[in-house]
Amino acid sequence: MKETVTITVKPEQEKNTKLIEKLIISQVKKRGNKNILVFCKRSVDARHGQVKIHLRYDVYIDEEAPALTTKLPVWKKADGKHTVVIIGSGPAGLFGALKLLEYGIKPIIIERGPDTTQRRKDIALISKEDFVNPESNYCFGEGGAGTFSDGKLYTRSNKRGDISSILQIFHAFGADEKILTDAHPHIGTDRLPKIINAMRNKIIELGGEVRFNTRCSDFIIEDGRVKGVVCESGPSTPSTGSEISCDAVLLATGHSATDIYELLARLAPQALEAKTFAMGVRVEHPRQIIDQLQYHGKQNQEGGQNLGAAEYRVTTQVDGRGVYSFCMCPGGFVVPSASGPDEIVVNGMSAAARNSKWSNAAIVVETRPEDIPEEYVESARKAGSPALAGLLFRTKIEEDAKINGKGQAAPAQLLTDFLEKRKSLPEKLPATSYTPGIVSSNLNDWLPAQIADKLAMGIRQIDQSMKGFICPQALMIAPETRTSTPVRILRNKETFECMGIKGLYPAGEGSGYAGGIVSSAMDGENAARAICEALRQAQGPRTSCGS
């Protein structure tokens, strides 16, 4: 028989295998002559003033443990009977493609940006030359926004699908085995590109296609149904204005493809809906400060150095709106995440080792559709759909950041000065991980008051539960505006088909149905599965689709 046991040890006890075995056996309800221990999950608990390590094991009593085999899908060679165009090569697009290949359906992924090799070069130019390529940056390119901005795999979206299967697939394509057991798994931006490349190569090996520097500019629609896409190609692709015929389109464009929302506003405005999102700033501390706060000064004592960079998650309420941390990057970097030359946007990332001198997180304010000023709603209405108001509001903040920065050097302010509403002296700004540089700016002067005021109140409340969060070394870098999309592309809850256009299947973060790598991957899988079911029904009961 099998029992699952969770034990708690001190950091310095984690390597003591004899003690761990003794603690596990003491909790087993039914004793046997033979016990086999299989490690399942590890988590760090730094609450209540004492650091603890929780370890979960499966204990097999008087029986052999099952073989530790990777549970991978069986992917098939595309048979050419059906073709699905996937717009975007982020997690929703890649995992959607792999799901289609389980049924032998050919995916053609079109990606407006380049592959990871060229994308890395273009990203370097943002810091070196203040040059933002609108098609190749931290948001656009092979792998999507997550490829060069951290690779966190933690999600609570367990109702969407099997989280473990997503992790198993990442592991099969090269991710460290630790992602299968860590409570908050993380690949790291230095390792994720190779994993994405391996997934792309598998898709091509099985008969799929991946076309880089290829942007969807229109849909081919007949009798209300998508029959293909119109593509505009970049300089590295010889053809322009080409068309791709297909049986269905999986739309997985990510949260920054504003042109797709504008296209849908023209073709099917009823398919767009304004949704809640969040905007704010990045708050960066010296890593040592966050480690001391979370590990209660024990980071370098009694073996505590094995804990790694400390994480935190904070949330509070101000005037009925959430103020909370997002995408916390322990031992990480703040990075330039603009997708165009006329804006400044910041984000965070960590390498696999999480060993930089800083730790940062977005601290953002919940923004609901009713919070958008009327002037943006009216402008959106003129543009085809009032659902675009949040996008216009977001764009204005990013453009104001550009005015208050310099090139891609971002507006910044000491946290203590922000709370006192005074501009920081430039010489008082600390060293930062943000490589394009920072410019002293009073964020209160140009951030909308509904965001700045709630940020100030929320941060003061956060400091009550995480005493020391407000400190002279804390730096605010603005703005963090791409936590999620302000627009949802409506779809049928059962069929996943777009409410306004048949044959179009919105999926992932950009369509408003996910909030990270794993949830986007699962949503892409679900949409692909729905496409296959629709094709099966269209052909009748004898079709092999979905077998």
Coordinates of C-alpha atoms in Angstrom, one line a residue:
M1 CA 0.0 0.0 0.0
K2 CA 1.0 3.7 -0.4
E3 CA 0.8 6.5 2.1
T4 CA 1.7 10.1 1.5
V5 CA 3.6 11.8 4.3
T6 CA 4.7 15.4 4.8
I7 CA 7.5 16.2 7.3
T8 CA 8.9 19.5 8.4
V9 CA 12.6 20.0 9.1
K10 CA 15.0 22.9 9.8
P11 CA 17.2 24.0 6.9
E12 CA 20.3 22.5 8.5
Q13 CA 18.5 19.1 8.7
E14 CA 17.5 18.9 5.1
K15 CA 20.5 16.8 4.1
N16 CA 20.3 14.5 7.1
T17 CA 18.8 11.4 5.4
K18 CA 18.7 9.2 8.5
L19 CA 16.7 11.9 10.4
I20 CA 14.4 12.3 7.5
E21 CA 13.7 8.6 7.2
K22 CA 13.1 8.4 10.9
L23 CA 10.6 11.2 10.8
I24 CA 8.8 9.8 7.8
I25 CA 8.4 6.3 9.3
S26 CA 7.2 7.7 12.6
Q27 CA 4.2 9.2 10.7
V28 CA 3.3 6.1 8.7
K29 CA 0.0 4.8 10.0
K30 CA 0.4 1.2 8.9
R31 CA 3.8 -0.3 9.5
G32 CA 5.4 -3.0 7.4
N33 CA 8.7 -4.9 7.1
K34 CA 9.8 -3.0 4.0
N35 CA 9.4 0.7 3.2
I36 CA 10.4 2.5 0.0
L37 CA 10.5 6.3 0.1
V38 CA 9.8 8.4 -3.0
F39 CA 10.4 12.1 -2.8
C40 CA 7.5 14.2 -4.2
K41 CA 7.7 17.9 -3.3
R42 CA 9.8 20.5 -1.5
S43 CA 8.7 23.9 -0.2
V44 CA 10.2 26.6 2.0
D45 CA 8.1 28.2 4.7
A46 CA 9.5 31.4 6.1
R47 CA 6.5 32.5 8.0
H48 CA 6.1 33.1 11.8
G49 CA 9.7 34.0 12.4
Q50 CA 11.3 30.6 11.7
V51 CA 12.4 29.1 8.4
K52 CA 11.1 25.6 7.8
I53 CA 11.4 23.1 5.0
H54 CA 8.4 21.0 4.1
L55 CA 9.1 17.7 2.4
R56 CA 6.5 15.4 1.0
Y57 CA 7.1 11.7 0.3
D58 CA 5.2 8.8 -1.0
V59 CA 5.8 5.7 1.2
Y60 CA 5.3 2.3 -0.4
I61 CA 4.8 -0.3 2.4
D62 CA 5.7 -3.9 1.6
E63 CA 5.5 -3.3 -2.1
E64 CA 7.8 -2.0 -4.9
A65 CA 7.5 1.6 -5.9
P66 CA 6.4 2.1 -9.5
A67 CA 9.0 2.9 -12.0
L68 CA 9.7 6.6 -12.3
T69 CA 8.8 7.1 -16.0
T70 CA 8.1 10.4 -17.6
K71 CA 4.4 10.6 -18.6
L72 CA 4.6 12.1 -22.1
P73 CA 2.0 12.3 -24.8
V74 CA 2.4 10.2 -27.9
W75 CA 3.0 12.7 -30.8
K76 CA 2.3 11.6 -34.3
K77 CA 3.6 12.6 -37.7
A78 CA 1.2 15.1 -39.3
D79 CA -0.8 13.3 -42.0
G80 CA -1.7 16.4 -44.0
K81 CA -5.4 15.9 -43.9
H82 CA -5.9 19.0 -41.7
T83 CA -4.0 22.2 -41.1
V84 CA -4.3 24.6 -38.2
V85 CA -2.6 28.0 -38.2
I86 CA -1.3 29.0 -34.8
I87 CA -0.7 32.7 -34.4
G88 CA 2.1 33.2 -31.8
S89 CA 4.8 30.9 -30.5
G90 CA 4.4 31.4 -26.8
P91 CA 3.4 28.6 -24.4
A92 CA -0.2 28.6 -25.6
G93 CA 1.0 28.3 -29.2
L94 CA 3.7 25.7 -28.7
F95 CA 1.7 23.4 -26.4
G96 CA -1.3 23.8 -28.7
A97 CA 0.8 22.7 -31.6
L98 CA 2.1 19.6 -29.6
K99 CA -1.5 18.8 -28.7
L100 CA -2.6 18.9 -32.4
L101 CA 0.3 16.5 -33.2
E102 CA -1.1 14.0 -30.8
Y103 CA -3.9 13.7 -33.4
G104 CA -1.7 13.9 -36.5
I105 CA -3.0 17.4 -37.3
K106 CA -0.4 19.7 -39.0
P107 CA 0.3 23.0 -37.1
I108 CA 1.7 26.0 -38.9
I109 CA 3.0 28.5 -36.3
I110 CA 3.4 32.0 -37.5
E111 CA 5.5 34.2 -35.2
R112 CA 5.9 37.9 -35.9
G113 CA 9.4 37.9 -34.3
P114 CA 12.6 35.9 -35.0
D115 CA 14.0 32.8 -33.4
T116 CA 15.7 33.0 -30.0
T117 CA 19.2 33.5 -31.4
Q118 CA 18.3 36.7 -33.3
R119 CA 15.9 37.8 -30.6
R120 CA 18.7 37.7 -28.0
K121 CA 20.8 40.0 -30.2
D122 CA 17.8 42.4 -30.7
I123 CA 17.1 42.5 -26.9
A124 CA 20.8 43.4 -26.2
L125 CA 20.4 46.5 -28.5
I126 CA 17.7 47.8 -26.1
S127 CA 20.3 48.4 -23.4
K128 CA 23.3 49.1 -25.6
E129 CA 21.7 51.5 -28.1
D130 CA 18.2 52.3 -26.8
F131 CA 16.8 50.6 -29.9
V132 CA 13.5 48.7 -29.6
N133 CA 12.7 46.5 -32.6
P134 CA 8.8 46.5 -32.7
E135 CA 8.8 42.9 -33.8
S136 CA 11.7 41.5 -31.7
N137 CA 11.9 42.4 -28.0
Y138 CA 11.1 41.0 -24.6
C139 CA 7.4 40.6 -25.7
F140 CA 7.7 39.3 -29.3
G141 CA 9.7 36.5 -30.7
E142 CA 10.1 32.7 -30.4
G143 CA 8.7 31.5 -27.1
G144 CA 6.7 34.6 -26.3
A145 CA 7.1 37.0 -23.4
G146 CA 8.2 34.4 -20.9
T147 CA 11.3 33.2 -22.8
F148 CA 13.5 36.1 -21.8
S149 CA 11.7 37.2 -18.7
D150 CA 12.1 34.5 -16.1
G151 CA 10.4 31.2 -16.9
K152 CA 8.3 30.8 -13.7
L153 CA 6.1 27.7 -13.8
Y154 CA 4.0 28.3 -10.7
T155 CA 0.2 28.4 -11.1
R156 CA -3.0 27.8 -9.1
S157 CA -5.0 27.1 -12.3
N158 CA -5.3 23.4 -11.6
K159 CA -8.9 23.3 -13.0
R160 CA -7.6 24.0 -16.5
G161 CA -5.8 20.7 -16.8
D162 CA -2.9 18.6 -15.5
I163 CA -0.2 20.9 -14.3
S164 CA 2.2 18.0 -13.8
S165 CA 1.9 17.0 -17.4
I166 CA 3.0 20.5 -18.5
L167 CA 6.0 20.2 -16.2
Q168 CA 6.8 16.7 -17.5
I169 CA 6.9 18.1 -21.0
F170 CA 9.2 20.9 -20.1
H171 CA 11.5 18.4 -18.3
A172 CA 11.5 16.2 -21.4
F173 CA 12.7 19.1 -23.5
G174 CA 15.5 19.9 -21.2
A175 CA 14.3 21.6 -18.0
D176 CA 15.9 20.7 -14.7
E177 CA 14.3 17.8 -12.9
K178 CA 13.8 20.1 -9.9
I179 CA 10.7 21.6 -11.6
L180 CA 8.9 18.3 -10.9
T181 CA 9.3 18.6 -7.1
D182 CA 9.7 22.3 -6.3
A183 CA 6.6 24.0 -4.9
H184 CA 7.4 27.1 -7.0
P185 CA 9.2 25.7 -10.0
H186 CA 11.3 28.0 -12.1
I187 CA 13.4 27.3 -15.3
G188 CA 15.3 30.5 -15.6
T189 CA 15.7 32.9 -18.6
D190 CA 19.2 31.5 -19.3
R191 CA 17.9 28.0 -19.9
L192 CA 14.4 28.5 -21.3
P193 CA 15.5 29.4 -24.9
K194 CA 17.2 26.0 -25.5
I195 CA 14.0 24.3 -24.2
I196 CA 11.9 26.4 -26.6
N197 CA 14.2 25.5 -29.4
A198 CA 13.9 21.8 -28.7
M199 CA 10.1 22.0 -28.7
R200 CA 10.2 23.9 -32.0
N201 CA 12.5 21.2 -33.5
K202 CA 10.1 18.4 -32.4
I203 CA 7.2 20.2 -34.0
I204 CA 9.1 20.5 -37.3
E205 CA 10.4 16.9 -37.1
L206 CA 6.7 15.7 -37.0
G207 CA 5.7 17.7 -40.0
G208 CA 4.6 21.0 -38.5
E209 CA 6.0 24.3 -39.6
V210 CA 7.3 27.4 -37.8
R211 CA 7.5 30.6 -39.8
F212 CA 9.4 33.4 -38.1
N213 CA 9.2 37.1 -39.0
T214 CA 5.6 36.5 -40.1
R215 CA 2.8 38.6 -38.8
C216 CA -0.9 38.0 -39.2
S217 CA -2.4 41.1 -40.8
D218 CA -5.9 39.8 -41.6
F219 CA -8.2 36.8 -41.6
I220 CA -9.7 35.2 -44.7
I221 CA -13.4 34.8 -43.7
E222 CA -16.1 33.1 -45.8
D223 CA -19.7 32.8 -44.5
G224 CA -18.6 33.9 -41.1
R225 CA -15.8 31.3 -40.8
V226 CA -12.1 31.6 -40.9
K227 CA -10.6 29.9 -43.9
G228 CA -7.1 31.2 -43.6
V229 CA -4.8 34.1 -42.6
V230 CA -3.1 36.9 -44.5
C231 CA 0.6 37.3 -43.5
E232 CA 3.1 40.1 -43.8
S233 CA 6.6 38.9 -43.6
G234 CA 9.8 40.5 -42.4
P235 CA 13.1 41.2 -44.3
S236 CA 14.4 37.7 -43.7
T237 CA 11.4 36.1 -45.4
P238 CA 11.1 36.6 -49.2
S239 CA 7.4 36.6 -49.6
T240 CA 5.1 39.4 -48.4
G241 CA 1.3 39.6 -48.3
S242 CA 1.1 35.8 -48.5
E243 CA -2.0 33.7 -47.6
I244 CA -2.2 30.5 -45.7
S245 CA -5.3 28.3 -46.0
C246 CA -6.3 26.3 -43.0
D247 CA -9.2 24.4 -41.2
A248 CA -9.0 26.6 -38.1
V249 CA -6.9 29.3 -36.4
L250 CA -5.6 29.1 -32.9
L251 CA -5.0 32.7 -31.7
A252 CA -2.2 32.8 -29.2
T253 CA -0.7 36.2 -29.7
G254 CA 0.1 37.3 -26.1
H255 CA -0.8 40.4 -24.1
S256 CA 1.1 43.0 -26.2
A257 CA -0.2 42.4 -29.7
T258 CA -2.5 45.5 -29.8
D259 CA -2.9 45.2 -33.6
I260 CA -4.8 41.9 -33.2
Y261 CA -7.3 43.6 -30.9
E262 CA -7.6 46.4 -33.4
L263 CA -8.2 43.9 -36.2
L264 CA -10.9 42.1 -34.2
A265 CA -12.5 45.5 -33.3
R266 CA -12.9 46.0 -37.1
L267 CA -14.1 42.5 -38.0
A268 CA -16.1 41.4 -34.9
P269 CA -16.3 44.1 -32.2
Q270 CA -18.9 42.0 -30.3
A271 CA -16.1 39.5 -29.6
L272 CA -14.2 41.9 -27.4
E273 CA -14.8 42.6 -23.8
A274 CA -13.0 44.9 -21.3
K275 CA -11.5 43.1 -18.4
T276 CA -9.7 43.8 -15.1
F277 CA -6.0 44.1 -15.2
A278 CA -3.3 45.8 -13.1
M279 CA -0.6 48.4 -13.4
G280 CA 2.0 49.9 -11.2
V281 CA 5.8 49.8 -10.8
R282 CA 8.8 47.5 -10.1
V283 CA 10.2 47.7 -6.6
E284 CA 13.8 46.6 -6.4
H285 CA 15.7 45.9 -3.2
P286 CA 19.2 44.7 -2.6
R287 CA 18.8 40.9 -2.4
Q288 CA 20.3 40.8 1.1
I289 CA 17.5 42.9 2.5
I290 CA 14.8 40.6 1.2
D291 CA 16.7 37.5 2.3
Q292 CA 17.0 38.9 5.8
L293 CA 13.4 39.9 6.0
Q294 CA 12.1 36.6 4.8
Y295 CA 14.6 34.3 6.5
H296 CA 14.6 36.5 9.7
G297 CA 18.3 37.1 9.6
K298 CA 19.2 33.4 9.4
Q299 CA 20.1 33.2 5.7
N300 CA 23.8 32.6 6.4
Q301 CA 23.5 30.7 9.6
E302 CA 23.2 27.0 10.4
G303 CA 23.3 25.9 6.8
G304 CA 20.6 28.4 5.8
Q305 CA 22.7 29.4 2.7
N306 CA 21.1 26.4 1.0
L307 CA 17.7 28.2 0.9
G308 CA 18.7 30.4 -2.1
A309 CA 17.3 33.8 -2.8
A310 CA 14.1 34.6 -0.8
E311 CA 10.7 35.0 -2.4
Y312 CA 7.8 37.0 -1.2
R313 CA 4.1 37.4 -2.1
V314 CA 2.2 40.4 -0.6
T315 CA -1.4 41.6 -1.1
T316 CA -3.7 44.1 0.5
Q317 CA -6.8 46.1 -0.3
V318 CA -7.1 49.9 -0.8
D319 CA -10.5 51.5 -1.5
G320 CA -11.9 48.2 -2.8
R321 CA -9.0 47.5 -5.2
G322 CA -6.2 45.0 -4.8
V323 CA -2.7 46.2 -4.4
Y324 CA -0.3 43.2 -4.7
S325 CA 3.0 41.8 -5.8
F326 CA 3.3 40.1 -9.2
C327 CA 6.1 38.1 -10.8
M328 CA 8.5 38.3 -7.9
C329 CA 12.1 37.8 -9.1
P330 CA 14.4 36.7 -6.3
G331 CA 18.1 37.3 -7.1
G332 CA 16.9 38.7 -10.4
F333 CA 16.9 41.7 -12.7
V334 CA 14.6 44.5 -13.9
V335 CA 14.4 44.4 -17.7
P336 CA 13.1 46.7 -20.5
S337 CA 9.9 45.3 -21.9
A338 CA 8.7 47.9 -24.3
S339 CA 7.4 46.6 -27.6
G340 CA 7.8 49.8 -29.5
P341 CA 10.2 52.8 -29.6
D342 CA 7.8 55.4 -28.2
E343 CA 7.2 53.7 -24.8
I344 CA 8.9 52.5 -21.7
V345 CA 7.8 49.4 -19.9
V346 CA 9.6 47.4 -17.2
N347 CA 9.4 43.7 -16.2
G348 CA 11.4 41.3 -14.1
M349 CA 13.4 38.1 -14.7
S350 CA 15.7 35.7 -12.9
A351 CA 18.3 33.3 -14.2
A352 CA 18.2 29.7 -13.0
A353 CA 20.7 30.4 -10.2
R354 CA 18.8 33.4 -8.9
N355 CA 22.1 34.8 -7.8
S356 CA 22.1 38.5 -8.7
K357 CA 22.6 41.2 -6.1
W358 CA 19.0 42.3 -6.3
S359 CA 15.5 41.1 -5.8
N360 CA 12.4 42.7 -7.4
A361 CA 8.7 42.4 -7.9
A362 CA 5.9 44.3 -9.6
I363 CA 3.7 46.1 -7.1
V364 CA 0.5 46.8 -9.0
V365 CA -3.0 48.2 -8.5
E366 CA -6.1 46.4 -9.7
T367 CA -7.7 48.3 -12.5
R368 CA -11.3 47.5 -13.5
P369 CA -13.1 48.7 -16.7
E370 CA -15.0 51.2 -14.7
D371 CA -11.7 52.8 -13.5
I372 CA -10.7 53.8 -17.0
P373 CA -11.2 57.6 -17.5
E374 CA -14.1 58.4 -19.9
E375 CA -11.9 60.0 -22.5
Y376 CA -10.2 56.7 -23.2
V377 CA -13.6 54.9 -23.4
E378 CA -14.8 57.5 -26.0
S379 CA -11.6 57.2 -28.0
A380 CA -12.0 53.4 -28.0
R381 CA -15.5 53.6 -29.1
K382 CA -14.4 55.7 -32.1
A383 CA -11.7 53.1 -32.8
G384 CA -14.4 50.4 -33.1
S385 CA -14.9 49.0 -29.6
P386 CA -15.1 50.5 -26.1
A387 CA -13.3 47.3 -24.9
L388 CA -10.1 48.9 -26.2
A389 CA -10.2 51.7 -23.6
G390 CA -7.8 49.9 -21.2
L391 CA -5.3 49.5 -24.0
L392 CA -5.4 53.2 -24.8
F393 CA -5.1 54.0 -21.1
R394 CA -2.1 51.6 -20.8
T395 CA -0.4 53.1 -23.9
K396 CA -0.7 56.7 -22.5
I397 CA 1.1 55.7 -19.3
E398 CA 3.8 54.0 -21.3
E399 CA 4.2 57.0 -23.5
D400 CA 4.3 59.3 -20.5
A401 CA 7.1 57.1 -19.0
K402 CA 9.1 57.7 -22.2
I403 CA 8.7 61.4 -21.8
N404 CA 9.9 61.2 -18.2
G405 CA 12.8 58.9 -19.1
K406 CA 15.6 59.1 -21.5
G407 CA 15.8 56.6 -24.4
Q408 CA 15.0 53.4 -22.6
A409 CA 16.4 54.7 -19.3
A410 CA 13.3 54.4 -17.1
P411 CA 11.8 56.9 -14.6
A412 CA 12.8 55.9 -11.1
Q413 CA 12.4 57.2 -7.5
L414 CA 13.4 56.1 -4.0
L415 CA 10.5 54.4 -2.4
T416 CA 10.8 56.6 0.7
D417 CA 10.7 59.7 -1.6
F418 CA 7.7 58.4 -3.5
L419 CA 5.8 58.1 -0.2
E420 CA 6.7 61.7 0.6
K421 CA 5.9 62.9 -3.0
R422 CA 9.3 64.4 -3.6
K423 CA 11.7 63.8 -6.5
S424 CA 14.8 61.8 -5.6
L425 CA 18.2 63.5 -5.9
P426 CA 19.9 61.8 -8.9
E427 CA 23.0 61.1 -6.9
K428 CA 20.9 59.4 -4.2
L429 CA 19.5 56.8 -6.6
P430 CA 21.1 53.4 -5.9
A431 CA 22.8 51.0 -8.3
T432 CA 20.2 49.0 -10.1
S433 CA 20.0 45.8 -12.2
Y434 CA 18.1 47.7 -14.9
T435 CA 20.8 48.0 -17.6
P436 CA 19.4 50.8 -19.8
G437 CA 19.7 53.0 -16.7
I438 CA 17.3 55.1 -14.7
V439 CA 16.3 58.8 -14.6
S440 CA 15.2 60.5 -11.4
S441 CA 11.5 61.3 -11.7
N442 CA 8.7 62.1 -9.3
L443 CA 6.3 59.3 -10.2
N444 CA 3.4 61.1 -8.5
D445 CA 3.6 63.8 -11.1
W446 CA 2.7 61.6 -14.1
L447 CA 1.3 58.3 -12.9
P448 CA -2.5 58.5 -12.7
A449 CA -3.6 59.5 -9.2
Q450 CA -5.8 56.4 -9.0
I451 CA -2.7 54.3 -9.3
A452 CA -0.1 56.4 -7.5
D453 CA -2.3 57.1 -4.4
K454 CA -3.3 53.4 -4.0
L455 CA 0.3 52.3 -4.5
A456 CA 1.3 54.6 -1.6
M457 CA -1.4 53.4 0.7
G458 CA -0.9 49.7 -0.3
I459 CA 2.9 49.8 0.2
R460 CA 2.4 51.3 3.7
Q461 CA 0.1 48.4 4.5
I462 CA 2.5 45.9 3.0
D463 CA 5.2 47.2 5.3
Q464 CA 3.1 46.4 8.3
S465 CA 3.1 42.7 7.5
M466 CA 6.6 42.7 6.0
K467 CA 8.4 45.2 8.2
G468 CA 11.4 46.7 6.5
F469 CA 9.9 46.6 3.0
I470 CA 10.0 50.4 3.1
C471 CA 13.7 51.2 3.5
P472 CA 16.2 53.8 2.1
Q473 CA 17.6 51.3 -0.4
A474 CA 14.3 50.4 -2.0
L475 CA 13.9 51.7 -5.6
M476 CA 10.8 52.1 -7.7
I477 CA 11.2 51.8 -11.5
A478 CA 8.2 52.6 -13.7
P479 CA 5.9 51.6 -15.3
E480 CA 4.9 47.9 -14.9
T481 CA 1.9 47.8 -17.2
R482 CA 1.9 44.4 -18.9
T483 CA 0.8 42.1 -16.1
S484 CA -2.1 41.0 -18.3
T485 CA -4.2 42.2 -21.1
P486 CA -7.1 44.7 -20.5
V487 CA -9.1 42.9 -23.2
R488 CA -10.7 39.5 -23.4
I489 CA -11.6 37.9 -26.7
L490 CA -14.9 36.2 -26.0
R491 CA -15.3 32.5 -26.8
N492 CA -17.8 29.7 -26.2
K493 CA -17.1 28.0 -22.9
E494 CA -17.6 24.6 -24.3
T495 CA -16.2 24.7 -27.8
F496 CA -13.5 27.4 -27.2
E497 CA -14.6 29.0 -30.5
C498 CA -14.6 32.8 -30.8
M499 CA -18.1 34.3 -30.2
G500 CA -17.9 36.5 -33.3
I501 CA -15.9 34.4 -35.8
K502 CA -16.3 30.7 -36.4
G503 CA -13.1 28.7 -36.8
L504 CA -11.1 31.1 -34.6
Y505 CA -10.0 29.8 -31.2
P506 CA -8.6 32.5 -28.8
A507 CA -6.3 31.1 -26.2
G508 CA -3.7 32.0 -23.6
E509 CA -2.8 35.2 -21.9
G510 CA -3.4 37.6 -24.8
S511 CA -6.9 36.4 -25.2
G512 CA -7.7 36.9 -21.6
Y513 CA -7.8 33.3 -20.4
A514 CA -4.4 32.8 -18.6
G515 CA -1.9 34.5 -16.4
G516 CA 1.5 32.8 -16.9
I517 CA 3.4 30.1 -18.7
V518 CA 1.7 27.0 -17.3
S519 CA -1.8 28.3 -17.4
S520 CA -1.3 29.5 -21.0
A521 CA 0.2 26.2 -22.0
M522 CA -2.8 24.3 -20.5
D523 CA -5.2 26.8 -22.2
G524 CA -3.5 26.3 -25.6
E525 CA -3.8 22.5 -25.1
N526 CA -7.5 22.8 -24.3
A527 CA -8.2 25.0 -27.3
A528 CA -6.3 22.6 -29.6
R529 CA -8.3 19.7 -28.2
A530 CA -11.5 21.6 -29.0
I531 CA -10.3 22.2 -32.6
C532 CA -9.7 18.5 -33.1
E533 CA -13.1 17.7 -31.7
A534 CA -14.7 20.2 -34.1
L535 CA -12.9 18.7 -37.0
R536 CA -14.0 15.2 -35.9
Q537 CA -17.6 16.2 -35.7
A538 CA -17.4 17.9 -39.1
Q539 CA -16.2 14.7 -40.7
G540 CA -18.5 12.3 -39.0
P541 CA -18.0 9.3 -36.7
R542 CA -15.6 7.5 -39.0
T543 CA -12.9 10.1 -38.9
S544 CA -9.6 9.2 -37.2
C545 CA -9.2 12.8 -35.8
G546 CA -9.1 12.5 -32.0
S547 CA -8.3 8.8 -32.0

